[in-house]
Amino acid sequence: MKVFFFGWPSYYGGADTKAVHLLKLLSGHVDITVIPNSPGQLQESCWTQRLDEWGVNYATLESLPDRLDGVALAMCNSPFLSSGIYSTARRRGLRIVWSSEMMWHHPFEVDLIKAGAIDRLLYVSEIQKKALNYESFCDVPTRITGNFLSVDEFPFVERPRDLPLTIGRLSRADPLKYPEDFPVFYEALALPDVRFRVMAWSEELAQKYRWHRFDHRWELLAPEAEPAVEFLQSLDLFVYTLGHRFTESWGRSTVEAMLTGAIPLVPAGHHFASLIVHGESGYLCSDFLEFQSYARQLAEDPLARQGMSRACRRRAELLNDPETHRAVWLEALNV
Amino acid sequence: MSEPSMCYWSVADGSYAQMMTTCIMSARRVGVATDFHVWTDHSIPGAVCHPSGSYEHRNYLFKFDFLLKAAELPYEYLVFLDADNFFVRHPGRLLDQTRDAPIHVCLESDCTQPNNVRPDWWGCPLSRYVQLMRDCGVLSRSVFNTNAGFWIVHRDVARRFVDLAMEFWEYCNCQGFPFTEEAPLAYVGHMLLGNPYAHTLAMNREIWASDWTGVFADRLPDGSSWNFTDYMSGDNIPVQSAIVHCMRSKKAMVAAASPIRKWPTY
C-alpha cells in the first residue's frame, strides 16, 4: 500500500501532532510519502531527520511522477480542499481519504464530498461522527480511526509528594477552547500553595482575560515555549475546562498528559469518558464543586495522588496499543 | 497591589430619579463616599448625572446598553444599583464580593431543587429554564435565578458580559421566552463566576438582599434583621444586609427624597 500524506508534522496543534505519531506508527508497514503544503517545510531538518529515521519519504507533489497509485490522506488540512490540492492528487490517480479532525466542516468540505471528490471519510470519535454526520448527506464510506500516541514520546515521571501542586493545561491557543471564567475557575479551586502553568498562551487569550490580575502563582507560556512533554511532566493535575461552545472531538493533550503522569480533571461529556476511567485514571466532573472536591482530595493525599498518576499512565498505554491502532488504520486506508 | 477603583451607577428617570436621590442620601448617611453615576432625565443630588436620552424600557434590557456607557468611566469595577436600594450601613469592602471573578451576581434560588413550590420564573417552567441554561453551556449542577437590583462588573469584561447576556436572551426569546434582564444576568453569572456557589445570597447576605416579599412594605428599612424568603422554595433565611433592595417601598423611597421627610434611626 502506498500512502501520500498531505500535510506536515508539528508539535503544535492536535492534528499535526497526530501526524507525527501516525507516520511513526505506519512507517515500515506502508510506503509513505509526506507532501507538505509549502515546499519550504522540506527544509525543516528537525522533521526531515525524523522522517528519515522512520523510512518515510518526503517530496513536493510536483516532483513526483505524473501518474501515482495509492491513497492521498489529509487530516485537518484545509488548503488541501480549499486550494484544490485534492483535485491535483485525484487527477494523478490517488484515492482521497479525508479526516476533518474538527467538530465542524472545513470550507468547501461538504460541497466537495457531495461532488464526489472524496473516497473515504474518517472520524476520530463517535461524538465527532454525531456532529459531522457525513451519512446524512452522502454515501461515502466512513471509518472511525481514533487517535494514536506513541507512548515512548511521553515518558512517565514520578511526581514528588512533598511539593505544592502544579495544575495547568496545554491546548491550542484558541479562545473558544477556554471557558469564560478560566483563571477564576482555577483560583477558586482554592488549593494550598498551588502553582498554575498554562501553555500555549497568546495575545488573544491575554486580551480575553484582561480583566484578571494574574499574580505570582501563574506562568503563562507561549506556544512551544517548552517541549510539550516537559511541560506536561511539570503538572500534577491537568485541569481542562472548556469553552461553552467548544466540544473536544477526542482529547489528545489529555492523553499525552496522562502518559506523563498528570492526572486529568475534565468536564463530563465530550469524548473523555472513553479516555478516562472516572476515579481510577482521573475525574470526569459535572460541576465546579466536583472539580474542587477531587482536586482537594488529591492535594491532601500525596500517596493516593501518586497511585492515580501511575494509573493514568497505565490507562493511556492501554489506549495506545500500536498493533490495534495500526490494524484500524491499515483497514481505513485500504480504499 | 493597589485597591481597584469602583463606582456605583444606575439608570433612573421619572420617579426613579427621586428614589435614586434617596438611595444616594442613604449611602452618604452611612459613610459611603464612593461616586454615583446616574443616567437620568433629572438632576440628582450627590450623583454625577449623565443624560439618559430616550431609551427602550421593555424587559429592562436597557441596563446592558447603559453598562457599556458606564464601562467608559474611569473605574475598574462598576456596581449597578436599582434606584430602589437603600443603605442601612456601610457595606465595607464591596469588591470582596467578586472573589476575584470579573463580576458578582447574587444568585438566589436553586431552580433545580425538587422542593421548589413555585413552578416557573417569569412564566418559564423551571425545568425549561434549567434546560435553556444547559443549552447555552451552563454546567453547574445547581442553576440559580437572580434579582437584577445589584450586580458588579469589571469594565474590561463589560462587552463580553453584554454579548453573553444578549446571546442568551435571544436564544430564550426564540424559544418563546422573552425574559427580562434577570435571566440573562443569571446566565452570565453562571458563566463568569468561577465558583457560582460562592456568589449565592446565602453566602453574601450581609451585603445585599432583595425585600421582594415586602417585609418593609411602604417604609424604609431600619437596619434590623429580617427574613428573606426564597422565591422558589419558600424557605426563609435571616438576613441583615447593608443594602436593602426595598422594591415594595417605592412610595416611601420617593417621599424620603423630600428634605423634610423624617428618616428612620438605626
Coordinates of C-alpha atoms in Angstrom, one line a residue:
Chain A
M1 CA 0.0 0.0 0.0
K2 CA 1.2 3.5 -0.8
V3 CA 0.1 6.4 1.3
F4 CA 0.7 10.0 0.3
F5 CA 0.3 12.1 3.4
F6 CA -0.7 15.7 2.6
G7 CA 0.5 17.9 5.5
W8 CA 3.5 18.2 7.7
P9 CA 4.2 17.1 11.3
S10 CA 4.4 19.6 14.1
Y11 CA 4.4 19.7 17.9
Y12 CA 1.7 22.3 18.0
G13 CA -2.0 21.6 17.4
G14 CA -3.8 18.3 17.6
A15 CA -3.9 17.3 14.0
D16 CA -0.3 18.0 13.2
T17 CA 0.9 16.3 16.4
K18 CA -1.3 13.4 15.5
A19 CA 0.5 13.2 12.2
V20 CA 3.9 12.7 13.9
H21 CA 2.6 9.7 15.8
L22 CA 0.6 8.3 12.9
L23 CA 3.6 8.4 10.5
K24 CA 5.7 6.7 13.1
L25 CA 3.0 4.0 13.6
L26 CA 2.6 3.2 9.9
S27 CA 6.2 3.5 8.9
G28 CA 7.7 0.2 7.9
H29 CA 4.2 -1.2 7.2
V30 CA 3.2 1.0 4.3
D31 CA 5.2 3.1 1.8
I32 CA 4.6 6.7 2.9
T33 CA 5.4 9.9 1.2
V34 CA 4.8 13.2 3.1
I35 CA 3.8 16.1 0.9
P36 CA 3.8 19.5 2.6
N37 CA 1.6 22.4 1.6
S38 CA 4.6 24.6 1.4
P39 CA 7.9 23.3 -0.2
G40 CA 9.8 25.3 2.4
Q41 CA 8.8 22.8 5.0
L42 CA 11.0 20.3 3.4
Q43 CA 13.9 22.3 4.7
E44 CA 12.9 21.7 8.4
S45 CA 15.7 19.4 9.3
C46 CA 14.2 18.6 12.7
W47 CA 11.4 16.8 10.9
T48 CA 13.2 15.5 7.8
Q49 CA 15.7 13.8 10.2
R50 CA 12.8 12.0 11.9
L51 CA 11.1 11.1 8.7
D52 CA 14.5 9.7 7.5
E53 CA 14.7 7.6 10.7
W54 CA 11.3 6.2 10.1
G55 CA 12.0 5.5 6.4
V56 CA 9.3 7.9 5.4
N57 CA 9.7 9.8 2.1
Y58 CA 9.0 13.5 1.6
A59 CA 8.7 15.5 -1.5
T60 CA 6.7 18.1 -3.3
L61 CA 3.8 16.9 -5.4
E62 CA 5.3 18.4 -8.5
S63 CA 8.5 16.4 -8.1
L64 CA 6.6 13.1 -8.1
P65 CA 5.8 11.1 -11.2
D66 CA 2.7 12.3 -13.2
R67 CA 0.9 9.1 -12.5
L68 CA 0.5 7.9 -8.9
D69 CA -1.0 4.9 -7.4
G70 CA -2.2 4.9 -3.8
V71 CA -4.1 6.9 -1.3
A72 CA -3.9 10.6 -0.5
L73 CA -4.5 11.2 3.2
A74 CA -5.2 14.6 4.6
M75 CA -6.0 15.4 8.2
C76 CA -7.4 18.9 9.1
N77 CA -5.5 20.3 6.2
S78 CA -7.9 23.0 5.0
P79 CA -5.8 24.1 2.0
F80 CA -5.9 20.5 0.7
L81 CA -9.5 21.2 0.0
S82 CA -9.7 25.0 -0.5
S83 CA -6.6 25.3 -2.7
G84 CA -7.5 22.4 -4.9
I85 CA -4.6 20.1 -3.9
Y86 CA -7.1 17.3 -3.6
S87 CA -8.0 17.8 -7.3
T88 CA -4.4 17.5 -8.5
A89 CA -3.9 14.4 -6.3
R90 CA -7.1 12.9 -7.7
R91 CA -6.2 13.7 -11.3
R92 CA -2.9 12.0 -10.8
G93 CA -4.5 8.8 -9.8
L94 CA -4.8 8.9 -6.0
R95 CA -7.9 7.9 -4.0
I96 CA -8.7 10.6 -1.5
V97 CA -9.1 10.0 2.3
W98 CA -10.1 13.0 4.4
S99 CA -10.2 13.5 8.1
S100 CA -11.7 16.7 9.4
E101 CA -10.4 16.2 13.0
M102 CA -12.7 19.1 14.0
M103 CA -16.2 19.3 15.2
W104 CA -17.2 21.4 12.2
H105 CA -16.9 21.1 8.5
H106 CA -14.0 22.9 6.8
P107 CA -14.7 25.4 4.0
F108 CA -15.7 23.5 0.8
E109 CA -15.7 20.2 2.6
V110 CA -19.4 19.5 2.3
D111 CA -19.7 20.6 -1.3
L112 CA -16.6 18.6 -2.4
I113 CA -17.9 15.5 -0.7
K114 CA -21.3 15.9 -2.4
A115 CA -19.5 16.4 -5.7
G116 CA -17.7 13.0 -5.3
A117 CA -14.2 14.4 -4.6
I118 CA -13.6 12.2 -1.5
D119 CA -13.4 8.4 -1.5
R120 CA -13.3 7.8 2.2
L121 CA -14.1 9.9 5.3
L122 CA -12.6 9.4 8.7
Y123 CA -14.0 10.2 12.1
V124 CA -11.9 10.4 15.3
S125 CA -14.8 9.6 17.7
E126 CA -18.5 8.9 18.0
I127 CA -19.1 12.4 19.3
Q128 CA -17.4 13.8 16.2
K129 CA -19.4 11.4 14.0
K130 CA -22.6 12.8 15.6
A131 CA -21.5 16.3 14.8
L132 CA -20.3 15.9 11.3
N133 CA -22.8 13.2 10.3
Y134 CA -21.5 12.6 6.8
E135 CA -24.0 9.8 6.4
S136 CA -26.8 12.4 6.4
F137 CA -25.8 13.8 3.0
C138 CA -23.5 11.3 1.2
D139 CA -22.8 7.6 0.9
V140 CA -19.0 7.9 1.0
P141 CA -17.7 5.1 3.3
T142 CA -16.6 6.3 6.7
R143 CA -14.4 4.8 9.4
I144 CA -13.6 5.8 13.0
T145 CA -9.8 5.7 13.3
G146 CA -9.4 7.5 16.7
N147 CA -6.1 8.8 17.8
F148 CA -2.8 7.1 18.3
L149 CA 0.0 8.3 20.6
S150 CA 3.4 6.8 20.6
V151 CA 3.8 6.2 24.4
D152 CA 7.6 6.4 24.2
E153 CA 7.3 10.1 23.2
F154 CA 5.7 10.9 26.6
P155 CA 7.8 9.3 29.4
F156 CA 6.2 9.0 32.8
V157 CA 7.7 11.0 35.6
E158 CA 7.0 10.2 39.3
R159 CA 5.8 13.5 40.9
P160 CA 7.3 14.4 44.2
R161 CA 5.0 14.0 47.2
D162 CA 6.3 16.9 49.3
L163 CA 5.9 19.8 46.9
P164 CA 2.8 22.0 46.4
L165 CA 0.6 21.1 43.5
T166 CA 1.0 22.4 40.0
I167 CA -2.1 22.5 37.9
G168 CA -2.4 23.5 34.3
R169 CA -3.3 22.8 30.7
L170 CA -1.9 22.6 27.2
S171 CA -4.0 23.3 24.2
R172 CA -4.1 25.2 21.0
A173 CA -4.3 28.9 21.8
D174 CA -7.9 29.1 20.6
P175 CA -10.1 31.3 22.9
L176 CA -13.0 29.1 22.1
K177 CA -11.2 26.3 23.9
Y178 CA -11.0 28.3 27.1
P179 CA -14.1 28.8 29.3
E180 CA -15.2 32.3 30.0
D181 CA -14.2 32.1 33.7
F182 CA -10.9 30.2 33.1
P183 CA -8.5 31.9 35.5
V184 CA -11.0 32.5 38.3
F185 CA -12.1 28.8 38.0
Y186 CA -8.5 27.7 38.6
E187 CA -8.1 30.0 41.5
A188 CA -11.5 29.2 43.0
L189 CA -10.4 25.6 43.5
A190 CA -8.6 27.1 46.5
L191 CA -5.7 24.6 46.6
P192 CA -3.0 25.4 49.1
D193 CA 0.3 26.9 47.7
V194 CA -0.8 25.9 44.2
R195 CA 1.0 27.0 41.0
F196 CA -0.7 27.4 37.7
R197 CA 1.1 26.7 34.4
V198 CA -0.5 27.2 31.0
M199 CA 0.9 26.6 27.5
A200 CA 0.1 27.8 24.8
W201 CA -0.8 31.3 25.8
S202 CA -1.3 34.0 23.3
E203 CA -2.0 37.7 23.0
E204 CA -5.6 36.9 22.1
L205 CA -6.1 34.9 25.3
A206 CA -4.4 37.7 27.3
Q207 CA -7.0 40.0 25.7
K208 CA -9.9 37.8 26.6
Y209 CA -8.9 37.6 30.2
R210 CA -7.6 41.2 30.6
W211 CA -9.9 41.7 33.5
H212 CA -7.9 39.2 35.6
R213 CA -4.9 40.1 37.7
F214 CA -2.6 37.1 37.1
D215 CA -0.4 37.0 40.2
H216 CA 2.9 35.3 41.0
R217 CA 1.2 31.9 41.0
W218 CA 0.7 32.0 37.3
E219 CA 3.1 31.0 34.5
L220 CA 1.6 31.7 31.1
L221 CA 3.8 30.2 28.4
A222 CA 3.8 31.0 24.7
P223 CA 3.2 28.1 22.3
E224 CA 6.1 25.7 22.3
A225 CA 7.9 27.7 24.9
E226 CA 8.8 24.3 26.3
P227 CA 8.7 20.9 24.7
A228 CA 5.2 19.6 25.3
V229 CA 6.4 16.5 27.1
E230 CA 8.4 18.6 29.6
F231 CA 5.6 20.9 30.2
L232 CA 3.2 18.1 30.9
Q233 CA 5.7 16.4 33.2
S234 CA 5.7 19.6 35.3
L235 CA 1.9 19.3 36.0
D236 CA 0.4 17.3 38.8
L237 CA -3.2 17.9 37.7
F238 CA -4.3 18.5 34.1
V239 CA -7.4 20.6 34.7
Y240 CA -9.0 21.0 31.3
T241 CA -12.2 23.1 31.4
L242 CA -13.5 24.1 28.0
G243 CA -15.4 26.9 26.4
H244 CA -19.1 26.5 26.3
R245 CA -19.3 26.5 22.5
F246 CA -16.4 24.0 22.1
T247 CA -16.7 20.3 22.0
E248 CA -13.5 18.3 22.2
S249 CA -13.6 15.7 19.4
W250 CA -11.1 13.4 21.1
G251 CA -8.7 14.9 23.7
R252 CA -5.2 14.3 22.6
S253 CA -3.5 16.6 25.1
T254 CA -5.4 14.9 27.9
V255 CA -3.9 11.5 27.0
E256 CA -0.5 13.0 26.5
A257 CA -0.8 14.4 30.0
M258 CA -1.9 11.0 31.3
L259 CA 1.1 9.3 29.8
T260 CA 3.5 11.6 31.6
G261 CA 1.6 11.0 34.9
A262 CA -0.5 14.2 35.1
I263 CA -4.0 13.4 36.5
P264 CA -6.8 14.8 34.3
L265 CA -9.8 16.6 35.7
V266 CA -12.0 17.2 32.8
P267 CA -15.6 18.2 32.2
A268 CA -18.1 15.4 31.7
G269 CA -19.2 14.8 28.1
H270 CA -17.0 15.3 25.0
H271 CA -15.0 12.1 24.3
F272 CA -13.5 12.0 27.8
A273 CA -15.4 9.0 29.1
S274 CA -13.7 6.9 26.5
L275 CA -10.3 8.0 27.7
I276 CA -10.6 8.2 31.5
V277 CA -11.9 5.7 34.0
H278 CA -13.6 8.0 36.5
G279 CA -12.0 7.7 39.9
E280 CA -9.2 5.5 38.7
S281 CA -7.3 7.4 36.0
G282 CA -8.7 10.9 36.5
Y283 CA -12.0 12.5 37.1
L284 CA -15.0 13.4 34.9
C285 CA -16.6 16.4 36.6
S286 CA -20.1 17.7 36.2
D287 CA -19.9 20.7 38.5
F288 CA -17.4 23.1 39.9
L289 CA -17.8 21.6 43.3
E290 CA -16.7 18.2 41.9
F291 CA -13.6 19.7 40.3
Q292 CA -12.9 21.3 43.7
S293 CA -13.6 18.3 45.7
Y294 CA -11.4 15.9 43.6
A295 CA -8.6 18.4 43.3
R296 CA -8.6 18.9 47.1
Q297 CA -8.6 15.2 47.8
L298 CA -5.6 14.8 45.5
A299 CA -3.9 17.7 47.1
E300 CA -4.4 16.3 50.6
D301 CA -3.3 12.7 49.8
P302 CA 0.0 12.6 48.1
L303 CA 0.2 8.8 48.2
A304 CA -3.2 8.4 46.5
R305 CA -2.1 11.0 44.0
Q306 CA 1.0 9.0 43.1
G307 CA -1.1 5.9 42.7
M308 CA -3.6 7.6 40.4
S309 CA -0.7 9.2 38.5
R310 CA 0.6 5.7 37.7
A311 CA -2.9 4.5 36.8
C312 CA -3.1 7.3 34.3
R313 CA 0.0 6.1 32.6
R314 CA -1.3 2.5 32.5
R315 CA -4.7 3.6 31.2
A316 CA -3.1 5.8 28.5
E317 CA -0.8 2.9 27.5
L318 CA -3.8 0.7 27.1
L319 CA -5.5 3.2 24.8
N320 CA -2.4 3.3 22.6
D321 CA -1.6 -0.2 21.7
P322 CA 0.2 0.1 18.4
E323 CA -0.9 -3.2 16.9
T324 CA -4.6 -2.3 17.4
H325 CA -4.2 1.2 16.0
R326 CA -2.2 0.0 13.0
A327 CA -4.8 -2.6 12.1
V328 CA -7.5 0.1 12.3
W329 CA -5.5 2.5 10.1
L330 CA -4.5 -0.1 7.5
E331 CA -8.1 -1.1 7.0
A332 CA -9.2 2.5 6.8
L333 CA -6.6 3.3 4.2
N334 CA -7.4 0.3 2.1
V335 CA -9.7 2.2 -0.3
Chain B
M1 CA -1.3 45.6 44.6
S2 CA -3.4 48.8 44.7
E3 CA -7.1 48.7 45.5
P4 CA -9.1 48.7 42.4
S5 CA -11.3 51.7 41.8
M6 CA -15.1 51.4 41.7
C7 CA -18.3 53.5 41.4
Y8 CA -21.9 52.9 41.8
W9 CA -24.1 53.5 38.7
S10 CA -27.7 53.4 37.8
V11 CA -30.4 54.4 35.3
A12 CA -33.2 56.4 36.8
D13 CA -35.7 58.5 35.1
G14 CA -39.1 59.9 36.2
S15 CA -40.0 58.9 39.7
Y16 CA -37.0 56.6 39.8
A17 CA -34.8 59.7 39.9
Q18 CA -36.3 60.6 43.3
M19 CA -35.8 57.1 44.5
M20 CA -32.2 57.3 43.4
T21 CA -31.9 60.5 45.4
T22 CA -33.0 58.7 48.5
C23 CA -30.6 55.8 47.7
I24 CA -27.6 58.1 47.5
M25 CA -28.7 60.0 50.6
S26 CA -28.9 56.7 52.5
A27 CA -25.4 55.8 51.3
R28 CA -23.9 59.1 52.3
R29 CA -25.6 58.9 55.7
V30 CA -23.8 55.7 56.5
G31 CA -20.4 57.0 55.3
V32 CA -20.3 55.7 51.7
A33 CA -18.1 58.2 49.8
T34 CA -18.0 56.3 46.6
D35 CA -19.0 58.1 43.4
F36 CA -22.5 57.5 42.0
H37 CA -23.1 57.9 38.2
V38 CA -26.7 58.0 37.1
W39 CA -28.1 58.2 33.6
T40 CA -31.2 60.2 34.1
D41 CA -33.6 62.9 32.9
H42 CA -33.4 64.8 36.3
S43 CA -30.8 66.4 38.5
I44 CA -30.0 64.0 41.3
P45 CA -28.2 65.5 44.4
G46 CA -24.9 63.6 45.1
A47 CA -24.7 61.9 41.7
V48 CA -22.7 62.6 38.6
C49 CA -25.6 62.8 36.2
H50 CA -25.5 61.8 32.6
P51 CA -28.4 62.4 30.1
S52 CA -30.3 59.2 29.7
G53 CA -32.0 60.3 26.5
S54 CA -34.9 58.2 25.3
Y55 CA -34.5 54.5 25.5
E56 CA -36.5 51.3 25.3
H57 CA -37.7 50.3 28.7
R58 CA -39.2 47.0 27.7
N59 CA -37.8 44.0 29.6
Y60 CA -35.3 46.3 31.3
L61 CA -32.6 45.2 28.8
F62 CA -31.5 48.9 28.7
K63 CA -29.3 48.1 31.7
F64 CA -27.0 46.2 29.4
D65 CA -26.8 49.1 26.9
F66 CA -26.0 51.6 29.7
L67 CA -23.4 49.2 31.2
L68 CA -21.4 49.8 28.0
K69 CA -21.6 53.5 28.7
A70 CA -20.6 53.0 32.3
A71 CA -17.6 51.0 31.2
E72 CA -16.2 54.1 29.6
L73 CA -16.0 55.7 33.1
P74 CA -12.5 55.7 34.7
Y75 CA -13.3 53.0 37.3
E76 CA -12.3 49.3 37.2
Y77 CA -15.4 48.0 38.8
L78 CA -18.9 49.2 38.1
V79 CA -21.5 48.5 40.8
F80 CA -25.1 48.6 39.4
L81 CA -27.9 49.5 41.8
D82 CA -31.5 49.8 41.1
A83 CA -32.9 53.1 42.3
D84 CA -35.0 51.5 45.0
N85 CA -32.0 50.3 47.0
F86 CA -31.4 51.7 50.5
F87 CA -28.2 51.6 52.5
V88 CA -28.7 50.8 56.2
R89 CA -25.0 50.6 56.9
H90 CA -21.7 50.8 55.1
P91 CA -21.2 47.7 53.1
G92 CA -17.5 47.6 53.7
R93 CA -15.1 46.2 51.1
L94 CA -17.8 45.6 48.5
L95 CA -15.4 44.3 45.8
D96 CA -14.6 41.3 48.1
Q97 CA -17.9 40.1 46.8
T98 CA -16.4 39.4 43.4
R99 CA -13.9 36.8 45.0
D100 CA -11.5 37.7 42.1
A101 CA -14.2 36.9 39.5
P102 CA -14.8 39.7 37.0
I103 CA -18.4 40.1 38.1
H104 CA -20.6 39.5 41.0
V105 CA -24.3 38.5 40.5
C106 CA -26.2 37.5 43.6
L107 CA -27.6 34.0 42.8
E108 CA -30.8 33.4 44.7
S109 CA -32.9 30.3 44.2
D110 CA -31.7 27.0 43.0
C111 CA -34.1 26.2 40.3
T112 CA -33.1 22.5 40.2
Q113 CA -34.4 21.7 43.7
P114 CA -37.2 19.2 43.9
N115 CA -38.7 21.0 46.9
N116 CA -39.4 24.2 44.9
V117 CA -43.0 25.2 45.3
R118 CA -43.1 27.8 42.6
P119 CA -43.3 26.1 39.2
D120 CA -41.9 28.9 37.0
W121 CA -39.8 32.0 36.7
W122 CA -41.1 34.9 34.6
G123 CA -43.6 32.4 33.1
C124 CA -41.0 29.9 32.1
P125 CA -41.3 26.5 33.8
L126 CA -38.3 25.9 36.0
S127 CA -37.3 22.7 34.2
R128 CA -37.4 24.6 30.9
Y129 CA -35.4 27.5 32.4
V130 CA -32.7 25.0 33.6
Q131 CA -32.7 23.4 30.1
L132 CA -32.3 26.8 28.4
M133 CA -29.2 27.4 30.7
R134 CA -27.9 24.0 29.9
D135 CA -28.4 24.6 26.1
C136 CA -26.3 27.7 26.4
G137 CA -23.4 26.0 28.2
V138 CA -24.2 26.1 32.0
L139 CA -22.7 23.0 33.5
S140 CA -23.2 23.6 37.3
R141 CA -25.5 21.1 39.0
S142 CA -27.4 24.0 40.5
V143 CA -29.0 26.6 38.3
F144 CA -30.0 29.8 40.0
N145 CA -32.2 32.7 39.3
T146 CA -31.3 36.3 40.4
N147 CA -32.7 39.6 41.2
A148 CA -31.2 42.3 39.0
G149 CA -31.1 45.1 41.6
F150 CA -27.4 44.8 42.4
W151 CA -24.5 43.5 40.4
I152 CA -20.9 44.2 39.8
V153 CA -18.9 44.1 36.6
H154 CA -15.3 44.8 35.8
R155 CA -15.2 47.3 33.0
D156 CA -12.8 45.1 30.9
V157 CA -15.4 42.3 30.8
A158 CA -18.4 44.6 30.1
R159 CA -18.5 44.0 26.4
R160 CA -18.3 40.2 26.8
F161 CA -20.8 40.4 29.6
V162 CA -23.3 42.1 27.4
D163 CA -22.6 39.8 24.4
L164 CA -23.2 36.7 26.6
A165 CA -26.3 38.2 28.1
M166 CA -27.9 39.1 24.8
E167 CA -26.9 35.8 23.2
F168 CA -28.8 34.0 26.0
W169 CA -31.7 36.4 25.8
E170 CA -32.0 36.0 22.0
Y171 CA -31.9 32.2 22.4
C172 CA -34.6 32.2 25.0
N173 CA -36.7 34.7 23.0
C174 CA -36.6 32.3 20.0
Q175 CA -37.8 29.6 22.3
G176 CA -40.8 31.7 23.3
F177 CA -39.4 33.1 26.5
P178 CA -38.8 36.9 26.2
F179 CA -37.2 37.3 29.6
T180 CA -36.4 40.5 31.4
E181 CA -32.8 41.3 32.1
E182 CA -32.8 38.9 35.1
A183 CA -32.5 35.6 33.3
P184 CA -29.5 36.7 31.1
L185 CA -27.9 38.3 34.2
A186 CA -28.2 34.9 36.0
Y187 CA -26.8 33.2 32.9
V188 CA -23.7 35.5 32.7
G189 CA -23.2 34.9 36.4
H190 CA -23.0 31.1 35.9
M191 CA -20.6 31.6 33.0
L192 CA -18.2 34.1 34.6
L193 CA -18.2 33.5 38.4
G194 CA -15.8 30.5 38.5
N195 CA -17.5 29.1 41.6
P196 CA -21.1 30.1 41.4
Y197 CA -21.8 28.7 44.8
A198 CA -19.7 31.4 46.4
H199 CA -22.0 34.0 45.0
T200 CA -25.3 32.9 46.4
L201 CA -27.4 35.1 48.5
A202 CA -26.9 32.7 51.4
M203 CA -23.1 33.3 51.2
N204 CA -23.4 37.0 50.8
R205 CA -26.4 38.0 52.9
E206 CA -24.5 40.7 54.8
I207 CA -24.1 42.9 51.8
W208 CA -27.3 43.0 49.8
A209 CA -30.7 41.3 49.7
S210 CA -34.0 42.0 48.0
D211 CA -37.1 42.6 50.0
W212 CA -39.4 41.2 47.4
T213 CA -42.0 40.0 49.9
G214 CA -42.4 43.4 51.4
V215 CA -41.1 43.0 54.9
F216 CA -40.5 46.7 54.8
A217 CA -43.5 47.5 52.6
D218 CA -44.2 51.2 52.3
R219 CA -41.5 52.2 54.7
L220 CA -37.7 52.5 54.7
P221 CA -35.6 49.6 56.1
D222 CA -34.4 50.3 59.6
G223 CA -31.3 48.1 59.7
S224 CA -32.9 45.3 61.7
S225 CA -32.5 41.6 60.7
W226 CA -35.3 40.2 58.5
N227 CA -36.3 37.0 56.9
F228 CA -35.5 36.6 53.2
T229 CA -37.9 34.2 51.6
D230 CA -36.5 32.0 48.8
Y231 CA -38.5 32.8 45.7
M232 CA -38.7 29.2 44.6
S233 CA -38.7 27.1 47.7
G234 CA -40.4 29.5 50.1
D235 CA -37.6 28.7 52.7
N236 CA -36.6 31.6 55.0
I237 CA -33.1 32.7 55.8
P238 CA -32.3 35.6 58.2
V239 CA -30.6 38.5 56.6
Q240 CA -29.2 41.8 57.8
S241 CA -27.8 43.2 54.6
A242 CA -26.1 46.6 54.4
I243 CA -28.1 47.4 51.3
V244 CA -31.7 46.5 51.1
H245 CA -33.5 46.4 47.7
C246 CA -36.7 47.7 49.1
M247 CA -38.8 47.1 45.9
R248 CA -42.0 47.2 47.9
S249 CA -41.2 50.6 49.4
K250 CA -41.1 52.7 46.3
K251 CA -43.6 55.3 47.6
A252 CA -41.5 55.7 50.8
M253 CA -38.3 56.0 48.7
V254 CA -39.9 58.8 46.7
A255 CA -41.2 60.5 49.8
A256 CA -37.9 60.3 51.5
A257 CA -36.3 62.3 48.8
S258 CA -38.1 65.3 50.2
P259 CA -35.8 67.1 52.6
I260 CA -38.5 67.5 55.3
R261 CA -39.1 63.8 55.4
K262 CA -38.1 62.0 58.6
W263 CA -35.7 59.1 58.2
P264 CA -35.6 56.0 60.3
T265 CA -33.0 55.9 63.0
Y266 CA -30.7 52.9 63.4

